[in-house]
Short mmCIF file of C-alpha atoms and ligand atoms in Angstrom, two decimals:
data_model
loop_
_atom_site.label_atom_id
_atom_site.label_comp_id
_atom_site.label_asym_id
_atom_site.label_seq_id
_atom_site.Cartn_x
_atom_site.Cartn_y
_atom_site.Cartn_z
CA MET H 8 -33.87 -55.38 -8.95
CA PRO H 9 -31.00 -54.31 -6.41
CA LEU H 10 -28.91 -51.30 -7.42
CA PRO H 11 -25.22 -52.21 -8.48
CA ARG H 12 -22.76 -52.15 -6.32
CA LEU H 13 -19.60 -50.16 -5.97
CA ALA H 14 -16.71 -50.09 -4.11
CA VAL H 15 -13.82 -47.00 -4.38
CA ILE H 16 -10.15 -47.50 -4.56
CA GLY H 17 -8.05 -44.59 -3.50
CA CYS H 18 -9.16 -41.44 -1.29
CA GLY H 19 -7.08 -38.90 -2.27
CA PHE H 20 -7.06 -35.20 -3.45
CA PHE H 21 -9.34 -36.09 -6.27
CA ALA H 22 -11.63 -38.51 -5.05
CA ALA H 23 -13.66 -36.22 -3.04
CA ASN H 24 -15.27 -35.50 -6.19
CA HIS H 25 -15.88 -38.89 -7.43
CA LEU H 26 -17.60 -39.70 -4.08
CA ALA H 27 -19.87 -36.79 -4.15
CA ALA H 28 -20.90 -37.72 -7.52
CA TRP H 29 -21.76 -41.32 -7.00
CA LYS H 30 -23.66 -39.82 -3.95
CA ASP H 31 -25.53 -37.79 -6.33
CA LEU H 32 -26.28 -41.16 -7.98
CA SER H 33 -27.29 -42.94 -4.96
CA GLN H 34 -30.53 -43.91 -6.80
CA ARG H 35 -28.82 -45.98 -9.30
CA CYS H 36 -25.90 -47.19 -7.72
CA GLU H 37 -25.06 -48.48 -3.93
CA LEU H 38 -21.68 -46.96 -2.63
CA VAL H 39 -20.38 -50.00 -0.37
CA ALA H 40 -16.57 -49.71 0.95
CA VAL H 41 -13.83 -47.27 0.21
CA CYS H 42 -10.32 -48.12 0.48
CA ASP H 43 -7.18 -46.63 1.02
CA LEU H 44 -3.31 -47.64 1.96
CA ASP H 45 -3.84 -44.79 4.32
CA PRO H 46 -6.21 -45.92 7.10
CA ALA H 47 -6.58 -42.22 7.74
CA ARG H 48 -7.68 -41.15 4.26
CA ALA H 49 -10.00 -44.32 4.20
CA SER H 50 -11.76 -43.84 7.41
CA ALA H 51 -12.26 -39.83 6.54
CA ALA H 52 -13.74 -40.73 3.23
CA ALA H 53 -16.13 -43.44 4.70
CA ALA H 54 -17.47 -40.68 7.55
CA ARG H 55 -17.45 -37.73 5.01
CA PHE H 56 -19.55 -39.72 2.59
CA GLY H 57 -21.38 -42.03 5.07
CA VAL H 58 -19.93 -45.10 3.34
CA PRO H 59 -20.80 -48.22 5.48
CA ALA H 60 -17.13 -50.06 5.20
CA HIS H 61 -13.69 -48.75 5.22
CA TYR H 62 -10.75 -50.85 4.47
CA THR H 63 -6.88 -50.51 3.78
CA ASP H 64 -6.44 -53.55 1.98
CA VAL H 65 -7.85 -53.90 -1.46
CA GLU H 66 -8.29 -57.96 -1.76
CA THR H 67 -9.88 -57.81 1.80
CA MET H 68 -12.36 -55.43 0.60
CA LEU H 69 -13.46 -57.05 -2.74
CA ARG H 70 -13.61 -60.52 -1.06
CA GLN H 71 -15.70 -59.29 1.68
CA VAL H 72 -17.94 -56.90 -0.01
CA LYS H 73 -18.04 -58.39 -3.49
CA PRO H 74 -18.79 -55.58 -5.15
CA ASP H 75 -20.20 -55.20 -8.66
CA PHE H 76 -17.50 -52.36 -9.85
CA ALA H 77 -14.73 -50.49 -8.00
CA ASP H 78 -14.06 -47.10 -8.99
CA ILE H 79 -10.06 -46.94 -8.95
CA ILE H 80 -8.96 -43.46 -8.29
CA THR H 81 -4.85 -44.03 -7.49
CA THR H 82 -2.14 -42.39 -9.62
CA ALA H 83 -0.88 -44.21 -12.98
CA PRO H 84 1.64 -46.54 -10.95
CA SER H 85 -1.21 -48.79 -9.33
CA HIS H 86 -3.45 -48.94 -11.91
CA ARG H 87 -2.45 -52.00 -13.67
CA PRO H 88 -2.40 -54.26 -10.64
CA LEU H 89 -5.24 -52.72 -9.42
CA VAL H 90 -7.16 -53.49 -12.74
CA GLU H 91 -5.57 -57.03 -13.05
CA LEU H 92 -6.66 -57.88 -9.54
CA CYS H 93 -10.54 -56.73 -9.78
CA ALA H 94 -10.37 -58.68 -13.41
CA SER H 95 -8.73 -61.74 -11.74
CA ARG H 96 -12.17 -61.34 -9.29
CA GLY H 97 -14.60 -60.47 -11.76
CA VAL H 98 -15.04 -57.11 -10.60
CA ALA H 99 -15.44 -54.61 -13.66
CA ALA H 100 -13.31 -50.91 -13.13
CA ILE H 101 -13.34 -47.84 -13.65
CA VAL H 102 -9.50 -46.14 -13.64
CA GLN H 103 -8.88 -42.67 -13.32
CA LYS H 104 -6.57 -41.20 -16.40
CA PRO H 105 -3.87 -41.33 -17.19
CA PHE H 106 -4.62 -45.03 -17.91
CA ALA H 107 -0.92 -46.28 -17.27
CA LEU H 108 2.59 -45.80 -17.34
CA ASP H 109 2.70 -46.57 -20.82
CA ILE H 110 0.79 -48.65 -23.58
CA ALA H 111 2.35 -51.96 -22.65
CA ASP H 112 0.30 -51.56 -19.68
CA ALA H 113 -2.82 -50.22 -20.97
CA ARG H 114 -2.77 -53.22 -23.34
CA ALA H 115 -2.45 -55.84 -20.52
CA MET H 116 -5.00 -54.12 -18.51
CA VAL H 117 -7.88 -54.52 -21.36
CA ALA H 118 -6.78 -57.77 -21.78
CA ALA H 119 -7.18 -58.78 -18.18
CA MET H 120 -10.97 -57.61 -18.33
CA ASP H 121 -12.04 -58.64 -21.88
CA LYS H 122 -10.65 -62.57 -20.40
CA ALA H 123 -13.07 -61.44 -17.47
CA GLY H 124 -15.83 -60.41 -19.52
CA GLN H 125 -16.33 -57.39 -17.67
CA PRO H 126 -16.34 -53.82 -18.66
CA LEU H 127 -13.28 -51.63 -18.11
CA MET H 128 -13.52 -47.33 -18.83
CA VAL H 129 -11.13 -44.87 -18.32
CA HIS H 130 -12.63 -42.25 -16.08
CA GLU H 131 -11.26 -39.22 -18.58
CA ASN H 132 -13.75 -36.39 -18.39
CA PHE H 133 -13.01 -33.55 -20.22
CA ARG H 134 -14.89 -34.73 -22.91
CA PHE H 135 -17.89 -34.57 -20.99
CA GLN H 136 -17.53 -30.75 -20.05
CA ARG H 137 -20.61 -29.18 -21.18
CA PRO H 138 -19.36 -26.50 -23.65
CA LEU H 139 -17.58 -29.43 -25.60
CA LEU H 140 -20.54 -31.80 -25.16
CA ARG H 141 -22.53 -28.73 -26.86
CA ALA H 142 -19.94 -28.03 -29.32
CA ARG H 143 -20.12 -31.55 -30.61
CA GLU H 144 -23.62 -31.54 -31.09
CA ILE H 145 -23.59 -28.47 -33.34
CA LEU H 146 -20.55 -30.14 -35.15
CA ALA H 147 -22.40 -33.28 -35.46
CA ALA H 148 -25.66 -31.29 -36.77
CA GLY H 149 -23.63 -30.35 -39.53
CA GLU H 150 -23.98 -26.46 -38.49
CA ILE H 151 -20.57 -25.43 -40.07
CA GLY H 152 -20.24 -28.23 -42.99
CA ARG H 153 -17.05 -30.55 -42.82
CA PRO H 154 -14.74 -30.33 -39.85
CA THR H 155 -11.43 -28.98 -41.66
CA TRP H 156 -9.14 -27.31 -38.67
CA GLY H 157 -9.52 -26.97 -35.37
CA ARG H 158 -7.54 -26.12 -32.24
CA PHE H 159 -7.76 -27.13 -28.56
CA SER H 160 -6.15 -25.24 -26.27
CA TRP H 161 -5.42 -25.86 -22.52
CA ARG H 162 -3.08 -22.89 -21.11
CA THR H 163 -3.00 -21.92 -17.37
CA ASN H 164 -0.92 -20.97 -14.68
CA PHE H 165 -2.97 -22.71 -12.17
CA ASP H 166 -0.82 -24.15 -9.22
CA VAL H 167 -1.49 -27.69 -9.88
CA TYR H 168 1.47 -28.99 -7.28
CA ALA H 169 -0.45 -27.88 -4.11
CA GLY H 170 -2.87 -30.41 -4.99
CA GLN H 171 -1.04 -33.04 -6.65
CA PRO H 172 2.70 -32.57 -5.67
CA TYR H 173 3.48 -35.87 -7.13
CA LEU H 174 3.34 -34.01 -11.07
CA ALA H 175 6.25 -32.26 -10.12
CA GLU H 176 8.47 -35.23 -9.77
CA THR H 177 6.62 -36.86 -13.00
CA LYS H 178 9.31 -37.62 -15.79
CA ARG H 179 6.47 -37.64 -18.59
CA PHE H 180 4.21 -34.83 -16.97
CA ILE H 181 2.22 -32.44 -19.35
CA LEU H 182 1.38 -35.10 -22.04
CA MET H 183 0.77 -37.80 -19.53
CA ASP H 184 -1.39 -35.49 -17.31
CA ILE H 185 -3.04 -33.60 -19.49
CA GLY H 186 -2.41 -34.41 -23.16
CA VAL H 187 -4.29 -37.51 -22.26
CA HIS H 188 -7.36 -35.36 -21.76
CA VAL H 189 -6.94 -32.81 -24.75
CA LEU H 190 -5.61 -35.22 -27.49
CA ASP H 191 -9.02 -37.49 -26.47
CA VAL H 192 -11.02 -34.12 -26.96
CA ALA H 193 -9.38 -33.90 -30.22
CA ARG H 194 -10.33 -37.64 -31.29
CA ALA H 195 -13.65 -36.78 -29.80
CA PHE H 196 -14.24 -34.08 -32.26
CA PHE H 197 -12.33 -35.27 -35.26
CA GLY H 198 -11.79 -38.86 -35.04
CA GLU H 199 -8.52 -40.88 -35.44
CA ALA H 200 -5.51 -39.10 -36.47
CA GLU H 201 -3.25 -40.57 -39.01
CA SER H 202 0.06 -38.61 -37.90
CA VAL H 203 1.37 -36.26 -35.19
CA PHE H 204 4.29 -34.09 -34.77
CA CYS H 205 4.80 -32.98 -31.14
CA ARG H 206 6.94 -30.34 -29.75
CA THR H 207 7.46 -30.41 -25.89
CA GLN H 208 9.10 -27.44 -23.30
CA SER H 209 10.18 -27.43 -20.18
CA ILE H 210 9.49 -24.01 -18.80
CA ARG H 211 9.46 -24.02 -14.66
CA PRO H 212 12.58 -24.91 -12.70
CA GLY H 213 12.53 -27.68 -10.56
CA ILE H 214 9.58 -29.68 -12.15
CA ALA H 215 11.16 -32.96 -13.72
CA GLY H 216 9.02 -33.41 -16.78
CA GLU H 217 7.98 -31.35 -19.89
CA ASP H 218 5.29 -28.99 -18.43
CA MET H 219 4.31 -27.23 -22.16
CA ALA H 220 3.63 -29.35 -25.53
CA THR H 221 2.08 -28.35 -28.60
CA CYS H 222 0.80 -31.27 -31.19
CA LEU H 223 -0.44 -31.02 -34.48
CA LEU H 224 -2.54 -33.95 -35.79
CA ALA H 225 -3.75 -35.11 -39.48
CA HIS H 226 -6.61 -36.63 -38.76
CA ALA H 227 -8.17 -39.57 -41.31
CA ASN H 228 -11.19 -37.44 -41.91
CA GLY H 229 -8.71 -34.79 -43.58
CA ALA H 230 -8.75 -32.06 -40.89
CA THR H 231 -5.94 -30.77 -39.34
CA SER H 232 -5.75 -29.94 -35.36
CA LEU H 233 -3.46 -28.25 -33.06
CA SER H 234 -3.46 -29.37 -29.54
CA ASP H 235 -1.58 -27.21 -27.14
CA PHE H 236 -1.38 -27.10 -22.93
CA THR H 237 0.73 -25.98 -20.35
CA TYR H 238 0.41 -24.95 -16.89
CA GLU H 239 3.19 -21.87 -17.86
CA SER H 240 0.64 -19.71 -19.55
CA ARG H 241 0.16 -16.37 -17.42
CA GLN H 242 -2.98 -14.51 -18.70
CA SER H 243 -6.02 -13.18 -17.37
CA PRO H 244 -8.48 -14.14 -16.73
CA ASP H 245 -6.72 -17.65 -16.71
CA PRO H 246 -9.55 -19.89 -18.19
CA PHE H 247 -8.52 -23.01 -15.66
CA PRO H 248 -10.05 -25.55 -15.97
CA GLN H 249 -11.60 -25.12 -19.36
CA THR H 250 -10.48 -26.35 -22.91
CA LEU H 251 -10.45 -23.53 -25.24
CA LEU H 252 -11.66 -24.19 -28.55
CA HIS H 253 -11.90 -22.50 -32.28
CA LEU H 254 -13.41 -25.08 -34.76
CA GLU H 255 -13.87 -24.41 -38.33
CA GLY H 256 -15.76 -26.26 -41.21
CA THR H 257 -16.86 -25.84 -45.13
CA GLU H 258 -19.63 -23.68 -43.62
CA GLY H 259 -18.43 -21.72 -40.69
CA SER H 260 -16.94 -22.19 -37.27
CA ILE H 261 -17.26 -23.26 -33.62
CA ILE H 262 -15.44 -21.02 -31.11
CA ILE H 263 -15.26 -21.50 -26.89
CA ALA H 264 -14.01 -18.76 -25.05
CA ASP H 265 -13.67 -18.33 -21.32
CA GLY H 266 -16.65 -18.32 -19.45
CA CYS H 267 -17.96 -21.46 -21.09
CA LYS H 268 -19.36 -19.14 -24.25
CA LEU H 269 -19.71 -20.54 -27.57
CA THR H 270 -19.95 -18.24 -30.88
CA ILE H 271 -21.16 -20.37 -33.54
CA THR H 272 -21.31 -18.93 -37.54
CA SER H 273 -22.82 -20.59 -39.97
CA PRO H 274 -24.92 -19.61 -43.20
CA ALA H 275 -27.53 -18.95 -41.14
CA GLY H 276 -25.31 -15.78 -39.40
CA THR H 277 -23.74 -15.91 -35.95
CA ARG H 278 -25.08 -16.75 -32.48
CA GLY H 279 -23.79 -16.80 -29.12
CA GLU H 280 -24.47 -19.53 -26.26
CA THR H 281 -23.39 -20.34 -22.77
CA ALA H 282 -23.12 -24.01 -21.71
CA ALA H 283 -22.37 -23.36 -18.03
CA PRO H 284 -21.80 -26.55 -15.73
CA ALA H 285 -24.64 -27.88 -13.32
CA PRO H 286 -24.52 -26.15 -10.04
CA LEU H 287 -23.64 -28.53 -7.20
CA SER H 288 -24.28 -28.31 -3.68
CA TRP H 289 -20.61 -29.44 -3.11
CA GLY H 290 -19.43 -27.71 -6.12
CA GLN H 291 -16.13 -25.28 -5.81
CA GLU H 292 -14.82 -22.96 -8.01
CA PRO H 293 -12.87 -22.96 -10.13
CA TRP H 294 -13.22 -26.79 -10.00
CA LEU H 295 -17.42 -27.03 -10.88
CA LEU H 296 -16.80 -27.50 -14.80
CA VAL H 297 -14.73 -30.79 -14.17
CA GLN H 298 -16.57 -31.96 -10.84
CA ASP H 299 -19.96 -31.15 -13.20
CA SER H 300 -18.17 -33.58 -15.90
CA VAL H 301 -17.56 -36.21 -13.14
CA VAL H 302 -21.05 -36.46 -12.33
CA THR H 303 -21.72 -37.07 -16.26
CA THR H 304 -18.85 -39.44 -16.81
CA GLN H 305 -20.13 -41.54 -13.72
CA ARG H 306 -23.71 -41.29 -15.28
CA HIS H 307 -22.38 -42.68 -18.58
CA TRP H 308 -20.65 -45.51 -16.99
CA LEU H 309 -24.29 -46.34 -15.45
CA ASP H 310 -26.09 -45.99 -18.24
CA CYS H 311 -23.79 -48.10 -20.20
CA PHE H 312 -23.28 -51.00 -17.23
CA ALA H 313 -26.95 -51.06 -17.28
CA GLN H 314 -27.14 -51.82 -20.79
CA GLY H 315 -24.00 -53.49 -21.42
CA ALA H 316 -23.15 -50.77 -23.64
CA GLU H 317 -19.24 -49.94 -24.24
CA PRO H 318 -18.54 -46.53 -22.85
CA ALA H 319 -17.24 -43.69 -25.12
CA THR H 320 -13.75 -43.91 -23.20
CA SER H 321 -13.71 -47.56 -22.66
CA GLY H 322 -10.16 -49.06 -22.23
CA HIS H 323 -10.24 -50.17 -25.97
CA ASP H 324 -10.94 -46.55 -26.75
CA ASN H 325 -8.75 -44.79 -24.68
CA LEU H 326 -5.92 -47.51 -25.80
CA LYS H 327 -6.28 -44.94 -29.07
CA THR H 328 -5.81 -42.11 -27.49
CA PHE H 329 -2.98 -43.39 -25.12
CA ALA H 330 -1.14 -44.52 -28.38
CA LEU H 331 -1.41 -40.64 -29.44
CA VAL H 332 0.11 -39.64 -25.93
CA GLU H 333 3.17 -42.28 -26.81
CA ALA H 334 3.53 -40.90 -30.41
CA CYS H 335 3.77 -37.83 -29.02
CA TYR H 336 6.28 -38.01 -26.81
CA GLU H 337 8.32 -40.30 -29.65
CA SER H 338 7.73 -37.19 -32.15
CA ALA H 339 9.33 -34.73 -29.78
CA ALA H 340 12.38 -37.01 -29.23
CA ALA H 341 13.19 -37.83 -32.40
CA ASN H 342 11.61 -33.99 -33.94
CA THR H 343 9.65 -35.68 -36.51
CA ALA H 344 6.11 -36.62 -37.35
CA ILE H 345 5.02 -39.76 -36.51
CA ARG H 346 2.37 -42.26 -38.51
CA LEU H 347 0.37 -44.36 -36.44
CA ALA H 348 -0.64 -47.57 -37.03
P1 NAD Y 29 -3.63 -39.09 -5.19
O1 NAD Y 29 -2.21 -39.55 -4.68
O2 NAD Y 29 -3.85 -37.66 -3.63
O3 NAD Y 29 -4.51 -39.95 -4.08
C1 NAD Y 29 -4.60 -41.04 -4.33
C2 NAD Y 29 -5.02 -42.12 -3.18
O4 NAD Y 29 -4.69 -43.67 -3.88
C3 NAD Y 29 -3.72 -41.90 -2.09
O5 NAD Y 29 -4.77 -41.61 -1.15
C4 NAD Y 29 -3.14 -43.43 -2.12
O6 NAD Y 29 -2.98 -44.00 -0.70
C5 NAD Y 29 -4.01 -44.42 -2.52
N1 NAD Y 29 -3.75 -45.58 -3.15
C6 NAD Y 29 -2.61 -45.80 -3.99
N2 NAD Y 29 -2.34 -47.38 -4.24
C7 NAD Y 29 -3.32 -48.03 -3.89
C8 NAD Y 29 -4.05 -49.00 -3.37
N3 NAD Y 29 -3.05 -50.19 -3.89
N4 NAD Y 29 -4.64 -49.44 -2.41
C9 NAD Y 29 -5.42 -48.57 -1.71
N5 NAD Y 29 -5.05 -47.08 -1.76
C10 NAD Y 29 -4.22 -46.91 -3.19
O7 NAD Y 29 -3.77 -38.78 -6.40
P2 NAD Y 29 -4.71 -37.91 -6.89
O8 NAD Y 29 -4.63 -36.49 -6.82
O9 NAD Y 29 -6.15 -37.83 -6.11
O10 NAD Y 29 -5.18 -38.58 -8.12
C11 NAD Y 29 -5.67 -39.63 -8.45
C12 NAD Y 29 -5.77 -39.87 -9.93
O11 NAD Y 29 -6.62 -38.96 -10.48
C13 NAD Y 29 -4.71 -39.25 -11.00
O12 NAD Y 29 -4.31 -40.31 -11.57
C14 NAD Y 29 -4.78 -38.13 -11.59
O13 NAD Y 29 -4.22 -37.80 -12.74
C15 NAD Y 29 -6.47 -38.02 -11.75
N6 NAD Y 29 -6.85 -36.87 -11.75
C16 NAD Y 29 -7.83 -36.53 -12.61
C17 NAD Y 29 -8.74 -35.36 -12.59
C18 NAD Y 29 -9.17 -35.33 -13.55
O14 NAD Y 29 -10.07 -36.46 -13.80
N7 NAD Y 29 -9.92 -34.64 -13.99
C19 NAD Y 29 -8.06 -34.77 -11.79
C20 NAD Y 29 -7.31 -34.79 -10.96
C21 NAD Y 29 -6.58 -35.67 -10.81
O1 89V Y 30 -8.07 -33.00 -14.73
C1 89V Y 30 -6.88 -33.47 -14.67
O2 89V Y 30 -6.01 -34.14 -14.38
C2 89V Y 30 -6.22 -32.27 -13.24
C3 89V Y 30 -6.51 -30.93 -13.32
C4 89V Y 30 -5.75 -30.09 -12.48
C5 89V Y 30 -6.58 -30.72 -14.95
O3 89V Y 30 -8.09 -31.15 -13.08
O4 89V Y 30 -4.96 -32.54 -13.29
#
């Protein structure tokens, strides 16, 4: 059985992690081409990762290499046209977060891929980080009883602008860049929210969008969660890129602290675990936790693609996370809680 053929679109800052992860998964898929509008980036990525073909035009690439799926690692403005182009050619797609510029574009992408009968996944990897996967296993096993309250906290002063300078000009910033991650984690743990109240702040001078947000969610399962995230938190050690966690249930609690350290309290007592990322030959601190989750996310796609199963962060599912982000913007603008449809 031939391996599924993969083409990558976008060879910028974060793409090196996707490409290295696809090379680690080369027993399960064949990386046949890369494409970038910038010819130097396209040829450098092909050379670095031993990819047989590189292009600067996506349509030419799709026509010539006929991949089974594309991995779209561009920024949000190009996501809808690229996903719709893949759909028009019957090519399945993975698209990086944030899914789209707005929910109308996100819905259009889901509709296009549904019409093409092809799977669509958002590469949303925070929920695939090892400490969070382990905490979800413990919660699902019922060790702390019924979930009642949770805080999902992502606070750092990491200089994200050095590698991703476009974020300094992005009008809808922290909710769209980090909220899509952390609110997706909140949904993964507690399920859908019925209402949100969000407050945003702009702390750092010269940053176009909000760079701090605090979101209070009322979940349909009765739990309350607090999701908070910022690039303007000065603390030591700086926990970047970890999502710290404090979950409570009717029987106990799960806490994820710096260093991927879990503390679980249940009727059986209190114990500690460490859920560290797997070592990677191409791993680089402080990114290893994220890089490891990229491999896990891409392996999940391959599992689902082979089985014809819907990925956990399918376009359909990520619409619900995206709707939460849009509701947070609406709440912050109106300074009131917003009920979700
Ligand atoms: P980038 O701007 O550095 O790279 C994007 C590349 O795509 C550029 O080289 C650009 O030339 C290319 N491109 C854009 N449109 C194209 C088109 N139509 N055809 C071919 N190439 C095209 O961006 P980045 O920092 O690598 O981020 C890419 C995405 O990844 C963003 O949405 C970002 O939010 C996301 N991201 C995710 C994570 C994570 O998964 N944890 C981390 C960082 C960034
Ligand atoms: O994951 C992301 O979207 C990046 C980060 C720096 C948080 O890894 O922006």
